[in-house]
Coordinates of C-alpha atoms in Angstrom, one line a residue:
X11 CA 0.5 171.2 8.1
X12 CA -0.9 168.3 6.0
X13 CA 0.0 164.7 6.4
X14 CA 1.5 164.7 2.9
X15 CA 3.9 167.6 3.7
X16 CA 4.8 165.9 7.0
X17 CA 5.7 162.7 5.2
X18 CA 7.6 164.6 2.5
X19 CA 9.6 166.4 5.2
X20 CA 10.3 163.1 7.0
X21 CA 11.5 161.5 3.8
X22 CA 13.7 164.5 3.1
X23 CA 15.4 164.2 6.5
X24 CA 15.7 160.4 6.1
X25 CA 17.4 160.9 2.7
X26 CA 19.8 163.5 4.2
X27 CA 20.6 161.2 7.1
X28 CA 21.3 158.3 4.6
X29 CA 23.6 160.5 2.5
X30 CA 25.4 161.6 5.7
X31 CA 25.8 158.0 6.8
X32 CA 27.1 157.1 3.4
X33 CA 29.7 159.9 3.4
X34 CA 30.9 159.1 6.9
X35 CA 31.1 155.4 6.0
X36 CA 33.3 156.1 3.0
X37 CA 35.5 158.7 4.9
X38 CA 35.9 156.9 8.3
X39 CA 35.3 153.3 7.2
X40 CA 37.4 153.3 4.1
X41 CA 39.5 156.4 3.3
X42 CA 40.8 157.0 6.8
X43 CA 42.0 153.4 7.5
X44 CA 43.5 153.2 4.0
X45 CA 45.4 156.4 4.5
X46 CA 46.7 155.4 7.9
X47 CA 47.7 152.0 6.5
X48 CA 49.5 153.6 3.6
X49 CA 51.3 156.1 5.9
X50 CA 52.3 153.2 8.3
X51 CA 53.7 151.2 5.3
X52 CA 55.9 154.1 4.4
X53 CA 57.0 155.1 7.9
X54 CA 57.2 151.8 9.7
X55 CA 56.7 149.1 7.1
X56 CA 57.6 146.2 9.4
X57 CA 55.0 147.1 12.0
X58 CA 52.3 148.0 9.5
X59 CA 51.9 144.3 8.6
X60 CA 51.8 143.1 12.3
X61 CA 55.6 142.8 12.8
X62 CA 55.5 139.3 11.4
X63 CA 58.6 137.1 12.1
X64 CA 59.7 134.7 9.4
X65 CA 62.1 131.8 9.5
X66 CA 63.1 130.2 6.2
X67 CA 60.3 132.0 4.4
X68 CA 57.6 130.8 6.9
X69 CA 55.8 133.1 9.3
X70 CA 56.4 131.8 12.8
X71 CA 54.8 134.5 14.8
X72 CA 54.7 138.2 15.5
X73 CA 57.2 140.3 17.5
X74 CA 54.2 142.0 19.0
X75 CA 52.2 139.0 20.2
X76 CA 53.4 136.5 22.8
X77 CA 53.1 132.8 22.2
X78 CA 53.6 129.7 24.3
X79 CA 56.7 127.6 24.5
X80 CA 55.3 125.7 27.5
X81 CA 57.1 122.6 28.6
X82 CA 60.0 122.7 26.1
X83 CA 63.1 123.1 28.3
X84 CA 65.3 124.0 25.4
X85 CA 63.4 127.3 24.9
X86 CA 62.9 130.4 27.0
X87 CA 59.4 130.5 28.4
X88 CA 56.9 133.3 28.0
X89 CA 55.0 134.8 30.8
X90 CA 51.6 133.2 31.5
X91 CA 48.6 134.3 29.5
X92 CA 44.9 134.7 30.5
X93 CA 43.8 135.6 26.9
X94 CA 41.2 133.0 26.0
X95 CA 42.8 129.6 26.3
X96 CA 46.2 131.3 26.3
X97 CA 47.9 133.7 23.9
X98 CA 44.6 134.0 21.9
X99 CA 44.8 137.3 20.0
X100 CA 41.0 137.2 19.5
X101 CA 40.5 137.1 23.3
X102 CA 43.0 139.6 24.6
X103 CA 42.6 140.4 28.2
X104 CA 43.5 139.7 31.8
X105 CA 41.8 137.3 34.2
X106 CA 40.2 140.2 36.0
X107 CA 40.7 138.4 39.3
X108 CA 41.5 140.7 42.2
X109 CA 44.9 140.2 44.0
X110 CA 43.1 138.7 47.0
X111 CA 41.0 136.3 44.9
X112 CA 41.6 132.7 46.3
X113 CA 41.7 131.2 42.8
X114 CA 44.3 133.7 41.7
X115 CA 46.4 133.2 44.9
X116 CA 46.2 129.4 44.4
X117 CA 47.2 129.7 40.7
X118 CA 50.1 131.9 41.4
X119 CA 51.4 129.6 44.2
X120 CA 51.2 126.6 41.9
X121 CA 52.9 128.6 39.1
X122 CA 55.8 129.5 41.5
X123 CA 56.3 125.9 42.5
X124 CA 56.1 124.7 38.8
X125 CA 58.5 127.4 37.5
X126 CA 61.0 126.9 40.4
X127 CA 61.1 123.1 39.6
X128 CA 61.3 123.7 35.9
X129 CA 64.1 126.2 36.0
X130 CA 65.9 124.6 39.0
X131 CA 65.7 127.7 41.2
X132 CA 64.6 128.5 44.7
X133 CA 60.8 129.4 44.8
X134 CA 61.8 132.7 46.5
X135 CA 63.9 133.7 43.5
X136 CA 61.2 133.2 40.9
X137 CA 60.8 136.4 38.8
X138 CA 57.3 138.0 39.1
X139 CA 56.6 137.9 35.4
X140 CA 57.2 134.1 35.4
X141 CA 53.9 133.7 37.3
X142 CA 51.8 136.8 36.5
X143 CA 50.0 137.3 33.2
X144 CA 50.2 140.7 31.5
X145 CA 47.1 142.9 31.2
X146 CA 46.6 141.9 27.6
X147 CA 47.7 138.3 28.0
X148 CA 49.7 138.8 24.8
X149 CA 52.9 140.4 26.0
X150 CA 55.7 139.1 23.9
X151 CA 58.4 140.2 26.4
X152 CA 59.8 139.0 29.6
X153 CA 62.0 140.9 32.1
X154 CA 65.8 140.4 31.9
X155 CA 65.6 138.9 35.4
X156 CA 63.2 136.2 34.2
X157 CA 65.5 135.6 31.2
X158 CA 68.5 135.2 33.5
X159 CA 66.6 132.8 35.7
X160 CA 66.2 130.5 32.6
X161 CA 69.7 130.7 31.2
X162 CA 71.1 127.7 33.1
X163 CA 68.3 125.4 32.1
X164 CA 68.4 126.4 28.4
X165 CA 72.2 126.2 28.3
X166 CA 72.1 122.7 30.0
X167 CA 69.4 121.4 27.7
X168 CA 71.0 122.7 24.6
X169 CA 74.6 121.8 25.7
X170 CA 75.7 125.4 25.4
X171 CA 78.0 127.5 27.5
X172 CA 75.9 129.7 29.8
X173 CA 77.9 132.7 28.6
X174 CA 76.8 132.0 25.0
X175 CA 73.1 132.0 26.1
X176 CA 73.6 135.1 28.2
X177 CA 75.1 136.9 25.2
X178 CA 72.0 136.0 23.1
X179 CA 69.8 137.4 26.0
X180 CA 71.8 140.6 26.0
X181 CA 71.4 140.9 22.2
X182 CA 67.6 140.4 22.5
X183 CA 67.2 142.9 25.3
X184 CA 65.6 146.2 24.5
X185 CA 66.1 149.2 26.8
X186 CA 63.5 151.7 27.9
X187 CA 61.6 153.4 25.0
X188 CA 63.1 156.8 24.4
X189 CA 65.3 156.1 27.4
X190 CA 62.7 156.6 30.1
X191 CA 59.4 154.8 29.1
X192 CA 58.7 151.3 30.3
X193 CA 61.3 148.8 31.5
X194 CA 64.1 146.8 29.8
X195 CA 62.6 143.7 28.2
X196 CA 63.5 140.6 26.2
X197 CA 61.4 139.5 23.2
X198 CA 61.0 135.7 23.8
X199 CA 60.3 134.7 20.2
X200 CA 63.3 136.6 18.8
X201 CA 65.5 135.1 21.6
X202 CA 64.3 131.5 20.9
X203 CA 64.9 132.0 17.1
X204 CA 68.4 133.2 17.9
X205 CA 68.9 130.1 19.9
X206 CA 67.8 127.9 17.0
X207 CA 70.0 129.9 14.7
X208 CA 73.1 128.6 16.6
X209 CA 72.3 125.1 15.4
X210 CA 71.8 126.1 11.7

């Protein structure tokens, strides 16, 4: 086989590979994502755009991504976040520290003390999700137990009856998916917007 025919065969294979790459790029990089996005917009239009939450025409967050309300006693607090500098959707992830890691143990102990003082509860009664970040660091939900722990503080700060605040918590609580997947949960952003809605 001559050098010329070898080069010609190599160029033919290179051209075929380039065509194959182009076809796959169009199919998997453009057509497939566009088809799925179109399907999602028809079937679940709210979630297809990131489940954005608006208030008075302004986007204030997403029902799917947690955010910080740290330090504001008039709001329900989210669980801690280890995503980037906290609640960073571009750096989703956990701390990756083992349960026995001294830094994590010290952090959790400090969080327990801080949360207990902030909510006015006994440290032994602090809900686990008040001090432990989720695997993604972006969980928008807290447990009903953690929400209940915060009711008295929020009611006192906003000068509301605890029963009123508990009713909002109940309205913002979602049960297990399909009746058996996951745990009951409370969306913090939606609950805090409901609280603000009482003052409108």
